[in-house]
CSV table of C-alpha atoms in Angstrom, one decimal:
chain,number,residue,atom,x,y,z
A,1,UNK,CA,-17.8,35.2,-19.9
A,2,UNK,CA,-14.2,36.0,-19.3
A,3,UNK,CA,-12.2,33.0,-18.1
A,4,UNK,CA,-10.8,33.3,-14.6
A,5,UNK,CA,-7.9,30.9,-15.1
A,6,UNK,CA,-5.8,29.7,-18.1
A,7,UNK,CA,-6.9,26.9,-20.1
A,8,UNK,CA,-5.2,23.4,-20.1
A,9,UNK,CA,-3.7,23.9,-23.7
A,10,UNK,CA,-2.6,27.4,-22.5
A,11,UNK,CA,-1.0,26.1,-19.4
A,12,UNK,CA,0.9,23.3,-20.9
A,13,UNK,CA,2.1,25.5,-24.0
A,14,UNK,CA,3.5,27.8,-21.4
A,15,UNK,CA,5.1,24.9,-19.6
A,16,UNK,CA,6.8,23.8,-22.9
A,17,UNK,CA,8.4,27.2,-23.3
A,18,UNK,CA,9.4,27.1,-19.6
A,19,UNK,CA,10.9,23.7,-20.0
A,20,UNK,CA,12.9,24.7,-23.0
A,21,UNK,CA,14.3,27.9,-21.5
A,22,UNK,CA,15.1,26.1,-18.2
A,23,UNK,CA,16.9,23.3,-19.9
A,24,UNK,CA,18.9,25.1,-22.6
A,25,UNK,CA,19.5,28.7,-21.3
A,26,UNK,CA,19.3,27.4,-17.6
A,27,UNK,CA,22.1,25.0,-18.4
A,28,UNK,CA,24.2,27.8,-19.8
A,29,UNK,CA,23.6,29.8,-16.6
A,30,UNK,CA,24.6,26.9,-14.4
A,31,UNK,CA,27.7,26.2,-16.3
A,32,UNK,CA,28.9,29.8,-15.6
A,33,UNK,CA,28.1,29.4,-11.9
A,34,UNK,CA,26.0,26.6,-10.4
A,35,UNK,CA,24.5,28.5,-7.6
A,36,UNK,CA,23.7,31.7,-9.1
A,37,UNK,CA,22.7,29.8,-12.4
A,38,UNK,CA,20.1,27.7,-10.6
A,39,UNK,CA,18.8,30.8,-8.8
A,40,UNK,CA,18.5,32.7,-11.9
A,41,UNK,CA,17.0,29.9,-14.0
A,42,UNK,CA,14.3,29.2,-11.3
A,43,UNK,CA,13.4,33.0,-10.8
A,44,UNK,CA,13.3,33.9,-14.4
A,45,UNK,CA,11.8,30.9,-16.0
A,46,UNK,CA,9.6,28.8,-13.3
A,47,UNK,CA,8.3,32.1,-11.7
A,48,UNK,CA,8.4,34.8,-14.1
A,49,UNK,CA,7.3,33.3,-17.3
A,50,UNK,CA,3.9,31.9,-15.9
A,51,UNK,CA,3.3,35.1,-13.9
A,52,UNK,CA,3.8,37.2,-17.1
A,53,UNK,CA,1.4,35.0,-19.0
A,54,UNK,CA,-1.3,35.2,-16.3
A,55,UNK,CA,-0.7,39.0,-15.9
A,56,UNK,CA,-1.0,39.7,-19.7
A,57,UNK,CA,-4.0,37.5,-20.1
A,58,UNK,CA,-5.7,39.2,-17.2
A,59,UNK,CA,-6.5,35.9,-15.3
A,60,UNK,CA,-7.2,35.8,-11.6
A,61,UNK,CA,-3.8,35.8,-10.0
A,62,UNK,CA,-4.9,34.2,-6.7
A,63,UNK,CA,-6.8,31.5,-8.5
A,64,UNK,CA,-4.2,30.7,-11.1
A,65,UNK,CA,-1.5,29.9,-8.5
A,66,UNK,CA,-3.5,28.9,-5.5
A,67,UNK,CA,-2.2,32.0,-3.7
A,68,UNK,CA,-4.4,31.7,-0.7
A,69,UNK,CA,-3.8,31.8,3.0
A,70,UNK,CA,-3.8,28.6,4.9
A,71,UNK,CA,-4.5,28.1,8.6
A,72,UNK,CA,-1.4,28.2,10.8
A,73,UNK,CA,-2.3,24.7,12.2
A,74,UNK,CA,-1.5,23.2,8.7
A,75,UNK,CA,2.2,23.9,8.7
A,76,UNK,CA,3.3,21.9,11.6
A,77,UNK,CA,1.3,19.1,10.1
A,78,UNK,CA,3.0,19.6,6.7
A,79,UNK,CA,6.6,19.7,8.5
A,80,UNK,CA,5.9,16.4,10.3
A,81,UNK,CA,4.6,14.7,7.1
A,82,UNK,CA,7.8,15.7,5.4
A,83,UNK,CA,10.0,14.5,8.2
A,84,UNK,CA,8.3,11.0,7.7
A,85,UNK,CA,8.4,11.3,3.9
A,86,UNK,CA,12.0,12.0,3.6
A,87,UNK,CA,13.5,8.9,4.8
A,88,UNK,CA,11.2,6.8,2.8
A,89,UNK,CA,11.7,8.5,-0.3
A,90,UNK,CA,15.5,8.4,0.2
A,91,UNK,CA,15.6,4.8,0.7
A,92,UNK,CA,13.4,4.0,-2.2
A,93,UNK,CA,15.3,6.3,-4.3
A,94,UNK,CA,18.6,4.9,-3.2
A,95,UNK,CA,17.4,1.3,-4.0
A,96,UNK,CA,16.2,2.4,-7.4
A,97,UNK,CA,19.5,4.2,-8.1
A,98,UNK,CA,21.6,1.0,-6.9
A,99,UNK,CA,19.5,-0.9,-9.7
A,100,UNK,CA,20.6,1.6,-12.2
A,101,UNK,CA,24.2,1.8,-11.5
A,102,UNK,CA,24.9,-1.2,-13.7
A,103,UNK,CA,22.9,0.3,-16.5
A,104,UNK,CA,23.4,4.1,-16.4
A,105,UNK,CA,26.3,5.8,-14.9
A,106,UNK,CA,25.6,8.4,-12.0
A,107,UNK,CA,25.4,11.9,-13.4
A,108,UNK,CA,28.0,14.4,-12.1
A,109,UNK,CA,25.6,17.0,-10.6
A,110,UNK,CA,27.5,17.7,-7.6
A,111,UNK,CA,26.0,20.4,-5.3
A,112,UNK,CA,28.8,22.0,-3.2
A,113,UNK,CA,28.7,20.7,0.4
A,114,UNK,CA,28.5,23.5,3.1
A,115,UNK,CA,31.5,23.3,5.4
A,116,UNK,CA,30.7,26.3,7.8
A,117,UNK,CA,27.5,27.6,9.4
A,118,UNK,CA,27.1,30.6,7.0
A,119,UNK,CA,27.6,28.2,4.1
A,120,UNK,CA,25.0,26.0,5.5
A,121,UNK,CA,22.4,28.8,5.8
A,122,UNK,CA,23.3,29.9,2.2
A,123,UNK,CA,22.7,26.5,1.0
A,124,UNK,CA,19.3,26.3,2.7
A,125,UNK,CA,18.3,29.4,0.9
A,126,UNK,CA,19.6,28.5,-2.7
A,127,UNK,CA,18.9,24.7,-2.6
A,128,UNK,CA,15.9,24.5,-0.2
A,129,UNK,CA,13.8,27.7,-0.1
A,130,UNK,CA,14.3,28.8,-3.7
A,131,UNK,CA,13.5,25.5,-5.3
A,132,UNK,CA,10.6,24.9,-2.9
A,133,UNK,CA,9.0,28.3,-3.9
A,134,UNK,CA,9.8,28.3,-7.6
A,135,UNK,CA,9.1,24.6,-8.4
A,136,UNK,CA,5.9,24.5,-6.6
A,137,UNK,CA,4.8,27.8,-8.1
A,138,UNK,CA,4.7,26.2,-11.8
A,139,UNK,CA,3.9,22.6,-10.8
A,140,UNK,CA,1.4,22.8,-7.9
A,141,UNK,CA,0.3,26.3,-8.7
A,142,UNK,CA,0.2,27.2,-12.4
A,143,UNK,CA,-0.2,23.6,-13.8
A,144,UNK,CA,-2.3,22.4,-11.0
A,145,UNK,CA,-4.8,25.0,-11.7
A,146,UNK,CA,-4.5,24.7,-15.5
A,147,UNK,CA,-5.5,21.0,-15.1
A,148,UNK,CA,-8.6,22.1,-13.0
A,149,UNK,CA,-11.0,19.8,-15.1
A,150,UNK,CA,-9.1,16.5,-14.6
A,151,UNK,CA,-10.0,14.2,-11.7
A,152,UNK,CA,-7.9,15.1,-8.5
A,153,UNK,CA,-6.1,11.6,-8.4
A,154,UNK,CA,-5.1,11.9,-12.0
A,155,UNK,CA,-3.9,15.3,-11.6
A,156,UNK,CA,-1.7,14.5,-8.6
A,157,UNK,CA,0.0,11.5,-10.3
A,158,UNK,CA,0.4,13.1,-13.6
A,159,UNK,CA,2.1,16.3,-12.1
A,160,UNK,CA,4.2,14.0,-9.8
A,161,UNK,CA,5.4,12.1,-12.8
A,162,UNK,CA,6.2,15.1,-14.9
A,163,UNK,CA,7.9,16.8,-11.9
A,164,UNK,CA,10.2,13.7,-11.5
A,165,UNK,CA,11.1,13.7,-15.1
A,166,UNK,CA,11.6,17.4,-15.2
A,167,UNK,CA,14.8,16.7,-12.8
A,168,UNK,CA,16.4,15.0,-16.0
A,169,UNK,CA,18.2,12.5,-13.6
A,170,UNK,CA,17.6,8.8,-14.2
A,171,UNK,CA,19.0,8.1,-10.7
A,172,UNK,CA,16.6,10.6,-9.2
A,173,UNK,CA,13.2,9.8,-10.4
A,174,UNK,CA,11.5,7.8,-7.6
A,175,UNK,CA,12.5,10.3,-4.8
A,176,UNK,CA,10.8,13.4,-6.7
A,177,UNK,CA,7.8,11.3,-7.7
A,178,UNK,CA,7.0,10.3,-4.1
A,179,UNK,CA,7.7,13.9,-3.1
A,180,UNK,CA,5.3,15.1,-5.9
A,181,UNK,CA,2.5,12.8,-4.8
A,182,UNK,CA,2.7,13.9,-1.1
A,183,UNK,CA,2.9,17.5,-2.0
A,184,UNK,CA,0.2,17.2,-4.5
A,185,UNK,CA,-2.1,15.7,-1.7
A,186,UNK,CA,-1.2,18.5,0.6
A,187,UNK,CA,-2.0,21.1,-2.2
A,188,UNK,CA,-5.4,19.4,-2.6
A,189,UNK,CA,-6.3,19.3,1.0
A,190,UNK,CA,-5.3,22.8,1.8
A,191,UNK,CA,-6.4,24.5,-1.3
A,192,UNK,CA,-3.3,26.7,-1.1
A,193,UNK,CA,0.2,26.7,-2.6
A,194,UNK,CA,1.9,27.9,0.5
A,195,UNK,CA,1.9,24.5,2.4
A,196,UNK,CA,3.2,22.9,-0.8
A,197,UNK,CA,6.1,25.3,-0.9
A,198,UNK,CA,6.6,24.8,2.9
A,199,UNK,CA,6.7,20.9,2.2
A,200,UNK,CA,9.1,21.0,-0.7
A,201,UNK,CA,11.5,23.4,1.3
A,202,UNK,CA,11.5,21.2,4.3
A,203,UNK,CA,12.4,18.2,2.2
A,204,UNK,CA,15.3,19.8,0.5
A,205,UNK,CA,16.2,21.4,4.0
A,206,UNK,CA,16.4,17.9,5.5
A,207,UNK,CA,18.8,16.8,2.7
A,208,UNK,CA,21.1,19.9,3.1
A,209,UNK,CA,21.1,19.5,6.9
A,210,UNK,CA,22.3,15.8,6.6
A,211,UNK,CA,24.9,16.9,4.1
A,212,UNK,CA,26.1,19.5,6.5
A,213,UNK,CA,26.2,17.0,9.4
A,214,UNK,CA,28.5,14.7,7.3
A,215,UNK,CA,30.7,17.5,6.0
A,216,UNK,CA,33.9,16.0,7.4
A,217,UNK,CA,33.3,12.8,5.6
A,218,UNK,CA,32.2,14.0,2.0
A,219,UNK,CA,32.7,17.0,-0.3
A,220,UNK,CA,29.3,17.1,-2.1
A,221,UNK,CA,25.6,16.6,-1.2
A,222,UNK,CA,25.6,13.5,-3.6
A,223,UNK,CA,28.7,12.0,-1.8
A,224,UNK,CA,26.8,12.4,1.6
A,225,UNK,CA,23.9,10.5,0.4
A,226,UNK,CA,26.3,7.8,-1.1
A,227,UNK,CA,28.1,7.7,2.4
A,228,UNK,CA,24.8,6.8,4.1
A,229,UNK,CA,23.9,4.2,1.3
A,230,UNK,CA,27.5,2.3,1.5
A,231,UNK,CA,27.6,1.9,5.2
A,232,UNK,CA,28.0,-1.7,6.0
A,233,UNK,CA,25.0,-3.0,8.1
A,234,UNK,CA,24.5,-6.5,9.6
A,235,UNK,CA,21.5,-8.8,9.3
A,236,UNK,CA,19.9,-7.6,12.6
A,237,UNK,CA,20.4,-4.0,11.5
A,238,UNK,CA,18.8,-4.6,8.2
A,239,UNK,CA,15.8,-6.1,10.2
A,240,UNK,CA,15.6,-2.8,12.2
A,241,UNK,CA,15.7,-0.7,9.1
A,242,UNK,CA,12.8,-2.7,7.8
A,243,UNK,CA,10.9,-2.5,10.8
A,244,UNK,CA,11.5,1.3,11.1
A,245,UNK,CA,10.5,1.7,7.4
A,246,UNK,CA,7.1,-0.2,8.1
A,247,UNK,CA,6.5,2.3,11.1
A,248,UNK,CA,7.3,5.3,9.0
A,249,UNK,CA,4.9,4.0,6.3
A,250,UNK,CA,2.1,3.5,8.8
A,251,UNK,CA,2.7,6.9,10.5
A,252,UNK,CA,2.7,8.6,7.1
A,253,UNK,CA,-0.4,6.9,6.0
A,254,UNK,CA,-2.1,7.7,9.1
A,255,UNK,CA,-1.1,11.5,9.0
A,256,UNK,CA,-2.0,11.7,5.3
A,257,UNK,CA,-5.4,10.0,5.9
A,258,UNK,CA,-6.3,12.1,9.0
A,259,UNK,CA,-5.1,15.4,7.2
A,260,UNK,CA,-7.9,17.9,7.5
A,261,UNK,CA,-9.8,19.1,4.4
A,262,UNK,CA,-9.1,22.8,4.4
A,263,UNK,CA,-9.8,23.4,0.7
A,264,UNK,CA,-12.8,25.5,0.0
A,265,UNK,CA,-12.2,25.7,-3.7
A,266,UNK,CA,-13.9,23.9,-6.3
A,267,UNK,CA,-13.7,23.0,-10.0
A,268,UNK,CA,-13.4,26.2,-12.1
A,269,UNK,CA,-14.1,24.5,-15.4
A,270,UNK,CA,-16.1,21.5,-16.2
A,271,UNK,CA,-13.9,19.2,-18.4
A,272,UNK,CA,-10.5,19.6,-20.2
A,273,UNK,CA,-11.0,20.1,-24.0
A,274,UNK,CA,-9.5,17.6,-26.6
A,275,UNK,CA,-6.8,20.3,-27.3
A,276,UNK,CA,-5.9,20.5,-23.8
A,277,UNK,CA,-5.4,16.8,-23.4
A,278,UNK,CA,-3.2,16.8,-26.7
A,279,UNK,CA,-1.2,19.6,-25.3
A,280,UNK,CA,-0.7,17.9,-22.1
A,281,UNK,CA,0.4,14.8,-23.8
A,282,UNK,CA,2.9,16.7,-26.0
A,283,UNK,CA,4.3,18.5,-22.8
A,284,UNK,CA,4.8,15.2,-21.2
A,285,UNK,CA,6.4,13.8,-24.3
A,286,UNK,CA,8.8,16.9,-24.6
A,287,UNK,CA,9.9,16.4,-21.0
A,288,UNK,CA,10.4,12.6,-21.6
A,289,UNK,CA,12.5,13.4,-24.7
A,290,UNK,CA,14.7,15.6,-22.6
A,291,UNK,CA,14.9,13.0,-19.8
A,292,UNK,CA,15.8,10.2,-22.5
A,293,UNK,CA,18.5,12.5,-24.0
A,294,UNK,CA,19.9,12.8,-20.4
A,295,UNK,CA,20.0,8.9,-20.1
A,296,UNK,CA,21.7,8.8,-23.6
A,297,UNK,CA,24.3,11.3,-22.6
A,298,UNK,CA,25.2,9.4,-19.4
A,299,UNK,CA,25.4,6.0,-21.2
A,300,UNK,CA,27.4,7.1,-24.1
A,301,UNK,CA,29.4,9.9,-22.7
A,302,UNK,CA,27.9,12.6,-24.8
A,303,UNK,CA,27.9,16.0,-23.0
A,304,UNK,CA,24.3,17.6,-22.4
């Protein structure tokens, strides 16, 4: 009987090819032009490569990427969840980054800040919509389905960790990991890649909107985040921040717990093979090595 989806070993072998292309060729594109380099890297490597593999092997395209229609009522829930997730992920990410400051320098990954409204719309497209579509296509689409035989909790956590390391930024690990957990849960409950893409794009869109709002105070998106982090606050303000954080956590937990189960899909394969598990480990090791190299370059001043 012909397989409907790619095997786990095939999925992670494809991912390793994508990762190498994205890191090495993508960096060349981005050095030439940051915005267009990111755009081309994500379209060519994150979207096109896995699509070609699925097409060439004649797997079921809809099943392989989770391309299924989701109910319209899902999307307002997803957007609200991300509005609650963003401040929590940002605060925890900022806290972790502050701990890393004395050990690993902050990388220079400055995304240009939109100064005008047309530039803001352009930044939403290139830094919110495009990453939201492309990164989810391969992580919560292609790899999520390739890991079909893995228990759902392990699958969500593993892909969230891989997603965080894939950013190759030691100061930006916690945020993507939390984002990956929430989006993975949304992908599972909806059975579709589309809500995951909307969630990711919403998260990035909030970041760009905040950066645009602070355009007169900073020059880059990263500086906008630092401006918020470095604001002096009193003890009573800290108390309110903690209280608001607790409220956000409770609200987010309640929304996730009560998120309807729309997924109709089932496990396509029974269990991952030994080769699949090995390939999954090798892929994770490859990304970890790339992440470690990024840390080394930041600590010792060697260019990536």
